[in-house]
Short mmCIF file of C-alpha atoms in Angstrom, two decimals:
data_model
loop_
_atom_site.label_atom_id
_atom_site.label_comp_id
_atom_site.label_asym_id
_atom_site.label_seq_id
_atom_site.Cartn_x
_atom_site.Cartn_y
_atom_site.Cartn_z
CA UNK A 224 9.58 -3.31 28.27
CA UNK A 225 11.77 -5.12 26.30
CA UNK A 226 14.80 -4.74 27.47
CA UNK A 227 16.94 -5.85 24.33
CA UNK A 228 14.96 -2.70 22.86
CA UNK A 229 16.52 0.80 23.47
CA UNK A 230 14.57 3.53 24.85
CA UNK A 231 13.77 6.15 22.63
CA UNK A 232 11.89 8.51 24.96
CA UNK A 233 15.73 8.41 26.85
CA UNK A 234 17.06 9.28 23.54
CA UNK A 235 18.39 6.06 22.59
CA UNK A 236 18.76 5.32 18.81
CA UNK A 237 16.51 2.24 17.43
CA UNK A 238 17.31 0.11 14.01
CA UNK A 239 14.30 -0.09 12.33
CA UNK A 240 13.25 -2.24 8.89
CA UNK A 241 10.16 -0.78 7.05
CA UNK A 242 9.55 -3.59 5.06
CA UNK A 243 6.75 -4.17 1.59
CA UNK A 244 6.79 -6.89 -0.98
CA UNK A 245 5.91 -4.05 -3.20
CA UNK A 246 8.22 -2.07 -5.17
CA UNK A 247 10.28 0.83 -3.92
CA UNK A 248 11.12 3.02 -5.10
CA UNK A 249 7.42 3.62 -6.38
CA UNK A 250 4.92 6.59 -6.99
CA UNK A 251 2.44 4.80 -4.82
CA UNK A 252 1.41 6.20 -1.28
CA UNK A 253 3.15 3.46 0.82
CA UNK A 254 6.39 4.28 -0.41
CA UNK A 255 5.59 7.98 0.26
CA UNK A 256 4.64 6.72 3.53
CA UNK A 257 7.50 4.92 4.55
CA UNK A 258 10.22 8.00 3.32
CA UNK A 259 7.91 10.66 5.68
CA UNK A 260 8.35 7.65 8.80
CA UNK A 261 11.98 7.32 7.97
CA UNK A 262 12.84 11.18 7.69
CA UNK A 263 11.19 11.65 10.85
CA UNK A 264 12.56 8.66 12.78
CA UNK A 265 15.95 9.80 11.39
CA UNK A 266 15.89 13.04 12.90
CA UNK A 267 15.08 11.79 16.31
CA UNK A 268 18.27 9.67 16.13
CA UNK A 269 17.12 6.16 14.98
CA UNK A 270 18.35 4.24 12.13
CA UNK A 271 15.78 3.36 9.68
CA UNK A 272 16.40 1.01 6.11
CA UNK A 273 14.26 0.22 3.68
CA UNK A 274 13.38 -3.11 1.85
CA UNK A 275 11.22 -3.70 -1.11
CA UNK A 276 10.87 -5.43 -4.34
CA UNK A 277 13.08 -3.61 -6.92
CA UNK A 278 10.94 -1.45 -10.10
CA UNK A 279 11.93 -4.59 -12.60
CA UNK A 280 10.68 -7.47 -9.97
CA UNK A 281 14.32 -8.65 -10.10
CA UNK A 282 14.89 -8.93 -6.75
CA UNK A 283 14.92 -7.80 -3.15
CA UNK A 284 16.65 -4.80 -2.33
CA UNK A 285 17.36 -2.69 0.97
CA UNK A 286 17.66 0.25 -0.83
CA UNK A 287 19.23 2.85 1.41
CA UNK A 288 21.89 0.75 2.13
CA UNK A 289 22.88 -0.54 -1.40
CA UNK A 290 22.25 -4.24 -0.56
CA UNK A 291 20.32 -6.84 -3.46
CA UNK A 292 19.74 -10.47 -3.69
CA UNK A 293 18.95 -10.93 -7.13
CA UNK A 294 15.80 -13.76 -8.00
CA UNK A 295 18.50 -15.66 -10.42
CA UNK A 296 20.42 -16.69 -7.41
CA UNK A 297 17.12 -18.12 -5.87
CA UNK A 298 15.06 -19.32 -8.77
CA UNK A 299 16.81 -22.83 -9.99
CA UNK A 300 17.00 -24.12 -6.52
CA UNK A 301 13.02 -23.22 -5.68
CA UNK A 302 11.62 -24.41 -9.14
CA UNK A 303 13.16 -27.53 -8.58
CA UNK A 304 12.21 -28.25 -4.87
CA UNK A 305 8.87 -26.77 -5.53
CA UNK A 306 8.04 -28.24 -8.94
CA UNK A 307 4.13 -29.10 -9.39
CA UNK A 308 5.29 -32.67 -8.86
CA UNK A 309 6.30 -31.84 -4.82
CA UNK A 310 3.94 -29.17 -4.28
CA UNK A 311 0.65 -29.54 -6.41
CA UNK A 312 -0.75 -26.87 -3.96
CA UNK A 313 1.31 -24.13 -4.87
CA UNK A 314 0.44 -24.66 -8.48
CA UNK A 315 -3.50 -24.98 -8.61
CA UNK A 316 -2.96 -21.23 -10.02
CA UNK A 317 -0.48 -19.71 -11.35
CA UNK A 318 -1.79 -16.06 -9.35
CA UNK A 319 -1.14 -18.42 -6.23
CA UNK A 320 2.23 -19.44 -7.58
CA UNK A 321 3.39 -16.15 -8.77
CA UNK A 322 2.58 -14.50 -5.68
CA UNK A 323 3.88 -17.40 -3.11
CA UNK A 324 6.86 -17.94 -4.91
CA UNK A 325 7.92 -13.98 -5.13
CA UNK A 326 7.20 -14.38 -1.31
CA UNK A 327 9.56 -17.23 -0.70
CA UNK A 328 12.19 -14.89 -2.77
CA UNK A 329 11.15 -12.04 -0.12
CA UNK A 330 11.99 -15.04 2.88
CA UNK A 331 15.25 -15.65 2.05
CA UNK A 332 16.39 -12.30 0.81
CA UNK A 333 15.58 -11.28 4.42
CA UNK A 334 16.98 -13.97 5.64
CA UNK A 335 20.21 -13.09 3.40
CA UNK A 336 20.12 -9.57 4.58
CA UNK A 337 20.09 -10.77 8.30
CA UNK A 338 17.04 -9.27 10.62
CA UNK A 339 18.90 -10.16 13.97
CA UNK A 340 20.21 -6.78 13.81
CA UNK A 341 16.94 -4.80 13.98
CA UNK A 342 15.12 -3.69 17.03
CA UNK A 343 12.26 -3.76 15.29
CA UNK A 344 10.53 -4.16 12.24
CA UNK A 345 7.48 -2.62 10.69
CA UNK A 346 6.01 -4.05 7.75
CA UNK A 347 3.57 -2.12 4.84
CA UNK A 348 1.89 -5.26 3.45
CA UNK A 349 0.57 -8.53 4.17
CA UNK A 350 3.06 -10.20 2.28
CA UNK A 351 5.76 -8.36 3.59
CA UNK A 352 4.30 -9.07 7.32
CA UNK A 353 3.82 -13.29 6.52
CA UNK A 354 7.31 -13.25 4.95
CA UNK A 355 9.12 -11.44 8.12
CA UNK A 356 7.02 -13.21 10.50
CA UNK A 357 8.34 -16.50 9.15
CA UNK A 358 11.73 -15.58 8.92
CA UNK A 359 12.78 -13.05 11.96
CA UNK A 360 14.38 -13.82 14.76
CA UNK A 361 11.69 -14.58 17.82
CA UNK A 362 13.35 -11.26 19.66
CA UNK A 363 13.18 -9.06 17.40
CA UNK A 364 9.01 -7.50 17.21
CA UNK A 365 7.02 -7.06 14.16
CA UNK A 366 4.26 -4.40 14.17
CA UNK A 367 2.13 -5.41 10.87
CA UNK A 368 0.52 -2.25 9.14
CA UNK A 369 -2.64 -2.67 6.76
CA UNK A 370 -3.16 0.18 4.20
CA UNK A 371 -5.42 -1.11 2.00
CA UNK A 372 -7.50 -4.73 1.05
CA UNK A 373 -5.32 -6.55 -1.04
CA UNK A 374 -7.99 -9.28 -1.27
CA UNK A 375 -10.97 -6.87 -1.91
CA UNK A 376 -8.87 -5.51 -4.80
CA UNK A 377 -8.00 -8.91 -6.17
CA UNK A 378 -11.31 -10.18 -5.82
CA UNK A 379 -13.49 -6.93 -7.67
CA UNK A 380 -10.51 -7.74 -10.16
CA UNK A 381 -11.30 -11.34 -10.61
CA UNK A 382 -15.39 -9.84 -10.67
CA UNK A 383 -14.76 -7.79 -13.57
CA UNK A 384 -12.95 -10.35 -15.64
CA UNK A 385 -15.34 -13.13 -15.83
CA UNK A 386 -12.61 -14.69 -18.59
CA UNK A 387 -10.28 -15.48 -15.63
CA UNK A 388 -13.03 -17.71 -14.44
CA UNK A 389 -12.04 -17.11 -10.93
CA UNK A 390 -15.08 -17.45 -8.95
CA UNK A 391 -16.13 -17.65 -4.93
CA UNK A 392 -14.90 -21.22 -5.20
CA UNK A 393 -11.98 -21.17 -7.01
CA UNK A 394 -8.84 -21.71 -5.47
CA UNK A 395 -7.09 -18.30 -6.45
CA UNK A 396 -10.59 -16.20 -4.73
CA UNK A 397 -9.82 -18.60 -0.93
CA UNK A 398 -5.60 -17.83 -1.42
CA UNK A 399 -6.27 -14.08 -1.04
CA UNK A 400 -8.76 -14.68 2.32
CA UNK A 401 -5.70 -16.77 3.33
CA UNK A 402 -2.79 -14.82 2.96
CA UNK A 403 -4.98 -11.76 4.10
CA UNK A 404 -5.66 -13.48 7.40
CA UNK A 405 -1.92 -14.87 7.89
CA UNK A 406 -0.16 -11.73 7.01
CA UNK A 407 -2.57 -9.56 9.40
CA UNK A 408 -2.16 -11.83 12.38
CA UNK A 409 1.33 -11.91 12.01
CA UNK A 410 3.87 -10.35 14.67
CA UNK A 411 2.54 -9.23 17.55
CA UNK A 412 0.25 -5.81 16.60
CA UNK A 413 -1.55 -5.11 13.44
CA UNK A 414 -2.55 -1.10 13.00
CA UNK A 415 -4.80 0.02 10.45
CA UNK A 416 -5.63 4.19 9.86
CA UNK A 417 -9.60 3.64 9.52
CA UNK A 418 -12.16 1.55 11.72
CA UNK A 419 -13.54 0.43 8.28
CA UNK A 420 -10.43 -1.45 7.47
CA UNK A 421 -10.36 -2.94 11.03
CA UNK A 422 -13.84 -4.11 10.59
CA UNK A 423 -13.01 -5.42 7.54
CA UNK A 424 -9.67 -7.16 8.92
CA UNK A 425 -12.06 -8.41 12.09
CA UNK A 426 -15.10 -9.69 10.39
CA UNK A 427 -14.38 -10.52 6.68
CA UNK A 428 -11.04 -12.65 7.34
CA UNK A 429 -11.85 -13.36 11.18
CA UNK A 430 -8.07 -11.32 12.26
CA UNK A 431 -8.39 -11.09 16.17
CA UNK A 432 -10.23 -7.55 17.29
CA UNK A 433 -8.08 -6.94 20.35
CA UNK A 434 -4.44 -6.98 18.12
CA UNK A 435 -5.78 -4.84 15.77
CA UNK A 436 -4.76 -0.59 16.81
CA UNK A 437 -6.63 2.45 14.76
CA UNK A 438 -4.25 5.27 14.51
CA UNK A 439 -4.55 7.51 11.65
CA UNK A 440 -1.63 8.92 9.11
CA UNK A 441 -0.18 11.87 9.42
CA UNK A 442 1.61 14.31 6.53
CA UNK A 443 4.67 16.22 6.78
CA UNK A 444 3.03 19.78 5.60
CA UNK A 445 6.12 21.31 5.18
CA UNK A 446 7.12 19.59 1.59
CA UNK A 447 3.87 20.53 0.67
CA UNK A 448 3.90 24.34 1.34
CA UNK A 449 7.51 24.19 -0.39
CA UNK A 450 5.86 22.44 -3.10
CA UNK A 451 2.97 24.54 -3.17
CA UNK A 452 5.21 27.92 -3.07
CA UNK A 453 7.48 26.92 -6.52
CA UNK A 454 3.80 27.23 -8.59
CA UNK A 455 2.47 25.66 -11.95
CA UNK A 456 3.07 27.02 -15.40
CA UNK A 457 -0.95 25.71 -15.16
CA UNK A 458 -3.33 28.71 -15.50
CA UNK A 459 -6.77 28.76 -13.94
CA UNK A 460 -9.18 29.61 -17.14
CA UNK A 461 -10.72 32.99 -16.66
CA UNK A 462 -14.45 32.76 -15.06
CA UNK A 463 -14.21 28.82 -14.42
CA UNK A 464 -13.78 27.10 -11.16
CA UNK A 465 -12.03 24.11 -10.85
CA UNK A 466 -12.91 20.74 -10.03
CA UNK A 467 -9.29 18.69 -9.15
CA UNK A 468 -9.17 14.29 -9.58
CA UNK A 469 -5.57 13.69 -8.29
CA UNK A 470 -5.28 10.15 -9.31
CA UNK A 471 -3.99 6.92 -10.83
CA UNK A 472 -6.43 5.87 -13.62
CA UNK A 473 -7.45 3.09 -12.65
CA UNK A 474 -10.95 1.13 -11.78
CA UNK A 475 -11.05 1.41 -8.24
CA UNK A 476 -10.58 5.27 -8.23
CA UNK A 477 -13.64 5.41 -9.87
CA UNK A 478 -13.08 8.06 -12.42
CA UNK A 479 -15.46 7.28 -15.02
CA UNK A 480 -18.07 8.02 -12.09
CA UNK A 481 -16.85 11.99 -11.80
CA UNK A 482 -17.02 12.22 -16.08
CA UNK A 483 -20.33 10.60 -15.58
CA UNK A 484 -21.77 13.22 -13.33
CA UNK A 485 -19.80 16.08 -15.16
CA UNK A 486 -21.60 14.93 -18.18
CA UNK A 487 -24.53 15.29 -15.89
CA UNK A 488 -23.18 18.97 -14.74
CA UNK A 489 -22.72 20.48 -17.77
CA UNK A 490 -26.67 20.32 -18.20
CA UNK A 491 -26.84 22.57 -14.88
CA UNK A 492 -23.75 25.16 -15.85
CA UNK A 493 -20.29 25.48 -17.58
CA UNK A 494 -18.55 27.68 -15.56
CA UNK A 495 -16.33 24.92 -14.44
CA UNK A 496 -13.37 22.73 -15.64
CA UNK A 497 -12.25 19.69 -14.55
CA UNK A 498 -8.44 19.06 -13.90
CA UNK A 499 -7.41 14.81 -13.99
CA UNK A 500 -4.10 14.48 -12.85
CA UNK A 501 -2.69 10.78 -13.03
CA UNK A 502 -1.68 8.12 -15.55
CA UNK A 503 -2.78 4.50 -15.58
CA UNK A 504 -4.28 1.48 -17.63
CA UNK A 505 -7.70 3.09 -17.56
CA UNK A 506 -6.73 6.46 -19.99
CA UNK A 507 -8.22 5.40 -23.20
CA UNK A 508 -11.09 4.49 -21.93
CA UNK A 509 -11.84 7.95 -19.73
CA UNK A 510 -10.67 9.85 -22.71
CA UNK A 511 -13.43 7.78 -24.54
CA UNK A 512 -16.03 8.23 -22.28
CA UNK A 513 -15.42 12.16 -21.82
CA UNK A 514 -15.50 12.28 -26.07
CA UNK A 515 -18.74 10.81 -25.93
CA UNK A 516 -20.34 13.32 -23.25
CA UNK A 517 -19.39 16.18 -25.47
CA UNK A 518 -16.48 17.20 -22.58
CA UNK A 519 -13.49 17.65 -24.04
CA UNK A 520 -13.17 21.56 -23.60
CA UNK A 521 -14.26 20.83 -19.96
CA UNK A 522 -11.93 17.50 -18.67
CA UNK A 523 -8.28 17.61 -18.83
CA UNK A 524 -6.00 14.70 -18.39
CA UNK A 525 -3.07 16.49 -17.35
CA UNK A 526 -1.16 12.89 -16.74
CA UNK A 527 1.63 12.93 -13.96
CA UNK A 528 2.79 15.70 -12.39
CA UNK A 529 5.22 16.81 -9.66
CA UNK A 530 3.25 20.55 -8.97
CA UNK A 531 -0.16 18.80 -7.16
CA UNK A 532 0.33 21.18 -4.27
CA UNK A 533 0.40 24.52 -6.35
CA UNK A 534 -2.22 22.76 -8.35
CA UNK A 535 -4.57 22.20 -5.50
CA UNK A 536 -4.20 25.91 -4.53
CA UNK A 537 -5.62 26.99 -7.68
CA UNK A 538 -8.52 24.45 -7.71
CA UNK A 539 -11.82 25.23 -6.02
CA UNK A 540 -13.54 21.61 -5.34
CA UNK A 541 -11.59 17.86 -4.89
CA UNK A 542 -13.00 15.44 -5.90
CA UNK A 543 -12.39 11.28 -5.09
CA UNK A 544 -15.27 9.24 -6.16
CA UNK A 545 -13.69 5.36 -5.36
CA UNK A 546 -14.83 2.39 -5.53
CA UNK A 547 -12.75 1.32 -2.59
CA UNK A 548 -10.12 2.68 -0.92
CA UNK A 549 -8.68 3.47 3.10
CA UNK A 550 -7.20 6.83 3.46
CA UNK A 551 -6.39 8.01 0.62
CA UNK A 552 -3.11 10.95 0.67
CA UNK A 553 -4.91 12.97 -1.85
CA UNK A 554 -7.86 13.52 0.63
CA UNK A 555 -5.38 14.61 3.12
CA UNK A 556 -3.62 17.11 0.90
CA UNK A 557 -6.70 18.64 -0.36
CA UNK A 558 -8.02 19.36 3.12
CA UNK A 559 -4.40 20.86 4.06
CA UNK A 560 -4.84 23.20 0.94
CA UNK A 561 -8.69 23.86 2.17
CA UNK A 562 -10.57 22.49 -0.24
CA UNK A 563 -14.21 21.10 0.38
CA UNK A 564 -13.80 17.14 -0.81
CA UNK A 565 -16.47 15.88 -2.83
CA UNK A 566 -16.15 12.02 -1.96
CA UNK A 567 -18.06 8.43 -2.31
CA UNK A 568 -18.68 6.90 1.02
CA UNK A 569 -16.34 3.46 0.08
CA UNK A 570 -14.07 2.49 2.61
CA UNK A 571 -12.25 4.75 5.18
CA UNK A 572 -13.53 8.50 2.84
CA UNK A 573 -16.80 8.81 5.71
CA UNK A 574 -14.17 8.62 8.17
CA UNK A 575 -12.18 11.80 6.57
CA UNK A 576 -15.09 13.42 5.35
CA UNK A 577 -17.79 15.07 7.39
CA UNK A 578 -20.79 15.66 5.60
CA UNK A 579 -22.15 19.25 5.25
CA UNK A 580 -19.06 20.47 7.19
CA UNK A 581 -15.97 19.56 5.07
CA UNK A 582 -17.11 18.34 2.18
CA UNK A 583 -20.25 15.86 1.17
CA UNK A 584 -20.34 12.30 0.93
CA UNK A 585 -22.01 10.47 -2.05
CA UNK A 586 -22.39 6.75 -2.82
CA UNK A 587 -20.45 4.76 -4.44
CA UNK A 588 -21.17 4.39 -8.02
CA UNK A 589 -23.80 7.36 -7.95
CA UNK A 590 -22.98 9.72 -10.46
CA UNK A 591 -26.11 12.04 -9.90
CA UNK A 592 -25.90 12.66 -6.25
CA UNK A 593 -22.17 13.56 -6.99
CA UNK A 594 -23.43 15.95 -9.88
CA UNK A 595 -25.88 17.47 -7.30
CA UNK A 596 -22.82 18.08 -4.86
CA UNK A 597 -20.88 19.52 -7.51
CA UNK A 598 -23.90 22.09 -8.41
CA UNK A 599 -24.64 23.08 -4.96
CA UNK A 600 -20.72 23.67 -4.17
CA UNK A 601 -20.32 25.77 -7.20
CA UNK A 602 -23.88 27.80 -6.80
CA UNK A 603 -22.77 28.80 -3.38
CA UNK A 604 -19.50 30.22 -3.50
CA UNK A 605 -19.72 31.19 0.61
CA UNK A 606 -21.06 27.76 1.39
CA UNK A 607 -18.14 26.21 -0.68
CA UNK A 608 -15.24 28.77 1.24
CA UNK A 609 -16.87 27.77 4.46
CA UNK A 610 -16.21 23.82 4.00
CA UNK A 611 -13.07 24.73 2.37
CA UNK A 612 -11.70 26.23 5.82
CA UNK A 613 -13.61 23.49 7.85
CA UNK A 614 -11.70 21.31 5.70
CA UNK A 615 -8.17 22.64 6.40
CA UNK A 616 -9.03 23.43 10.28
CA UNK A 617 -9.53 19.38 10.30
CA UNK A 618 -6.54 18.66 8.41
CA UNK A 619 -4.62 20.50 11.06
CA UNK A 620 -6.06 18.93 14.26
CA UNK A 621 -6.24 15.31 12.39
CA UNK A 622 -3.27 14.72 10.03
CA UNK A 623 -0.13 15.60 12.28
CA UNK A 624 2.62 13.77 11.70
CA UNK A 625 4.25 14.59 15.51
CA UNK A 626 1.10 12.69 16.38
CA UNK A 627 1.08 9.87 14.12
CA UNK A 628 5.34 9.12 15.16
CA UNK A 629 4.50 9.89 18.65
CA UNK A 630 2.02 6.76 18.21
CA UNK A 631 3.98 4.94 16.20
CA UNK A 632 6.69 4.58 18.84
CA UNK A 633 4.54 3.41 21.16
CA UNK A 634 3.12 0.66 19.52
CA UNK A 635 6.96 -0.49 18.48
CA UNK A 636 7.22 -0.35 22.16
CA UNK A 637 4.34 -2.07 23.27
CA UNK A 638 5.13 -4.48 20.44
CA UNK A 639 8.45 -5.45 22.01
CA UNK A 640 6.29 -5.62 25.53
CA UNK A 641 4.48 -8.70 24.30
CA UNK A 642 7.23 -10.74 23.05
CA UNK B 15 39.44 -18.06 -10.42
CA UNK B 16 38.71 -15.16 -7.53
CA UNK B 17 35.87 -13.66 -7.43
CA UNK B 18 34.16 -16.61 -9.29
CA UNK B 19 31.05 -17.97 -7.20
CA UNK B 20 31.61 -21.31 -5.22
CA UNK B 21 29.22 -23.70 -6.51
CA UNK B 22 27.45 -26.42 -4.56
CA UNK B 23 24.58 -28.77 -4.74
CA UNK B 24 21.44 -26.99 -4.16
CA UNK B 25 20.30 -30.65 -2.22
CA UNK B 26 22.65 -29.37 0.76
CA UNK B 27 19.99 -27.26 1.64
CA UNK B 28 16.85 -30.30 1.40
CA UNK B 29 16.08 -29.69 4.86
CA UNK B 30 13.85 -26.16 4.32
CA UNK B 31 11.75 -28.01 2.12
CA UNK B 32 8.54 -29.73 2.58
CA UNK B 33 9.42 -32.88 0.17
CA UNK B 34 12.85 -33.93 -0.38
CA UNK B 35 13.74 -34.71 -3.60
CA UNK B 36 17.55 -34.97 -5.29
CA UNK B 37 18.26 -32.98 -7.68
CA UNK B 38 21.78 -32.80 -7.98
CA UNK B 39 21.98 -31.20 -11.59
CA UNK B 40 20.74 -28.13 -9.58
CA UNK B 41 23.96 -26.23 -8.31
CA UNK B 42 23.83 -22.53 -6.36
CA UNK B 43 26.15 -19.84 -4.86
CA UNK B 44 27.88 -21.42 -1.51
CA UNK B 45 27.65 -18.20 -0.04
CA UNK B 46 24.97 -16.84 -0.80
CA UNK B 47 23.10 -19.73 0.09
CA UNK B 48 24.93 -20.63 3.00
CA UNK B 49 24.58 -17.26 4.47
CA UNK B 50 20.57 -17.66 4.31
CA UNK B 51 20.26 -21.20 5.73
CA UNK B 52 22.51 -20.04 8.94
CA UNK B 53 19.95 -17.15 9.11
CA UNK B 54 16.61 -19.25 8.88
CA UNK B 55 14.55 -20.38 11.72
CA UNK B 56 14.67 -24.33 13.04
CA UNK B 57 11.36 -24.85 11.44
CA UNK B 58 11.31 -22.62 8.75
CA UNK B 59 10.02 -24.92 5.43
CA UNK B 60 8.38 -24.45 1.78
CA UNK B 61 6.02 -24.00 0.27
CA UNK B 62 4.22 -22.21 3.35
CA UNK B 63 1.41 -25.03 3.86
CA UNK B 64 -0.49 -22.56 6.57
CA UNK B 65 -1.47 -20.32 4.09
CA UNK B 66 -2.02 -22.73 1.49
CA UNK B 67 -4.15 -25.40 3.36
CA UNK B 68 -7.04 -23.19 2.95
CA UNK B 69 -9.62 -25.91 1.66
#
């Protein structure tokens, strides 16, 4: 061990950064992930801070502790040192520019904020983990998480807007391989929560296999009970069950696939609503595309809301038909409140989901099998309890968030090993 | 005046970059720019040619 890092297991306190180049405070899952890691590492006696991008982009904050670097102080010096006339590189796009130079801001606000005084640091991004890695001290460890393809969302982005004209080829599609690789083989361990997104990290950007540690999240059930106990002025219509979407409208959720296959359902029965709960770019055009299946009585965009808990309590099927996505908290809250899932089979979902047992697995982009699960849950109301409890028997042996610390620690402390 | 930033010539700082230029129009906070160069690594440049040299 280390031995410029303190104990923990002999009760000794550790200063810890969790670090993301994305904002915080934010709605977002990794900022909901790195308040349930500080909580808990706070109550065991460490110190934990916080740095992120601030909501407006205008500069780096550590947010617990009340220290900024604003951009302004940063920006005339960098745009004239790395003008398209030094660095023609950096300017072949401006998605590359953008996203290096808000990285370079993330550098030197860390270096500003000093990282000598952490024992370790755990970053949420691969931005984040490139930008520490270049910057930190060479005692101090960095444990690099992955939560989700930053690449694979950029590049079904660029896919879907052929106007970019952002192809295999272009410069802006390699950047994303590159800063994928960099910022997961930075620091000295990289953890993921599914094998699909090690895979991924292994054989579609070529990060080294034996670095790379599967540990899966954990959920501090407690905030959800309390949740879950304070209700919703949200009644349950009389003689429907409910089918619940917790969230953001956006492509890669995959939401148009569920109204697809409800449009599908409402052929087979109609004693069932669905609930929608989330905001995002893609609104208008769900709204649109549950006018035109006749399913307005039946789909309800209830847009953000702070009562998911006692809202899952009252709903009778979840639902999370992505196009991509890792391990998704919404999964993991639906199985705590024992609710059969309903899920595609994108990303990490097969890895949460066991077919016939806790819910039933679809593929991606197939609206009729999901309308076929859907019918089946709702014919069988024993076979649907059944899953439901399998679900939340699951939830309880697989999300602990004891376990998922207990783990965490360990690889800060094996991190610290290797240096 | 107290309080009021101490202003320098950004080109103190030349040696994190990849291509030194002057630019001595360009002025920034003594301290706050002081405080990060002390901080930074030896070898620590921009841009980041690593990531960028993906070609």
């Amino acid at each position: 061990m280390n031995p410029a890092l303190p104990d923990p297991w002999k009760g000794e306190g550790m200063k810890i950064l969790l670090a993301t180049y994305w904002l915080i405070p934010h709605v977002g899952g990794v900022w909901k992930y790195m308040l349930q890691i500080q909580e808990r590492l706070e109550a065991m006696g460490h110190q934990v801070d916080l740095l992120g991008n601030s909501p407006d982009y205008s500069k780096f904050h550590i947010i617990n502790r009340g220290q900024e670097l604003h951009k302004a102080a940063l920006r005339p010096l960098l745009s004239a040192k790395l003008s398209a006339a030094h660095t023609p590189l950096l300017h072949r796009d401006p998605i590359i520019n953008f996203y290096e130079e808000d990285r370079y801001n993330m550098e030197l606000s860390a270096a500003y904020f000093g990282l000598g005084q952490y024992d370790v640091i755990h970053t949420q991004d691969i931005f984040a983990a490139r930008a520490l890695n270049r910057v930190k001290p060479a005692h101090v460890p960095l444990v690099v998480q992955v939560h989700g393809s930053v690449s694979g969302e950029l590049h079904n982005h660029f896919r879907l807007n052929p106007q970019l004209g952002v192809q295999e080829h272009s410069p802006a599609w390699k950047y994303f391989n590159s800063i994928e690789y960099y910022g997961a083989s930075s620091g000295q361990l990289t953890i993921t929560s599914t094998e699909w997104q090690k895979h991924e990290l292994v054989h579609d950007f070529g990060v080294q296999e034996q670095r790379i540690e599967v540990f899966q999240y954990g959920l501090n059930t407690i905030p959800f009970w309390q949740s879950a106990q304070l209700g919703t002025d949200v009644q349950k219509p009389p003689g429907k069950k409910v089918i619940i979407f917790p969230a953001r409208l956006a492509f890669v959720k995959g939401i148009d696939v569920l109204i697809s296959a409800l449009g599908m359902l409402k052929y087979m029965r109609n004693d069932w609503v669905c609930w929608i709960v989330g905001e995002g770019e893609k609104r208008e055009e769900l709204q649109q595309q549950t006018a035109g299946l006749s399913l307005l009585d039946d789909v309800i965009f209830m847009g953000e809301r702070r009562d998911i808990p006692a809202l899952l309590m009252q709903s009778d099927i979840f639902v999370h038909s992505c196009i991509q996505d890792n391990q998704p908290f919404s999964v993991m809250e639906a199985q705590i409140a024992g609710l059969p899932a309903c899920v595609s089979n994108a990303g990490g979902l097969p890895e949460m989901v066991e077919h016939g047992v806790t819910g039933l697995i679809s593929p991606v982009k197939d609206p009729l099998t999901l309308a076929q699960h859907l019918n089946m849950l709702l014919e069988n109301d024993k076979y649907r309890r059944k899953m439901g409890k399998n679900a939340a028997k699951w939830a309880k042996k697989h999300w602990s968030m004891d376990q998922m610390i207990a783990r965490l620690l360990n690889a800060y402390e094996r991190a610290a090993s290797s240096l | 005046m107290p309080g009021d930033p101490y202003m320098v010539i950004g080109d103190l700082y030349n040696r994190i970059f990849a291509v030194q230029s002057s630019h001595i129009d360009v002025l920034v906070d003594y301290a706050v720019w002081n405080r990060i160069f002390e901080q930074l690594p030896r070898n620590y440049t921009l841009p980041d040619m690593e990531v960028l040299a993906f070609d």
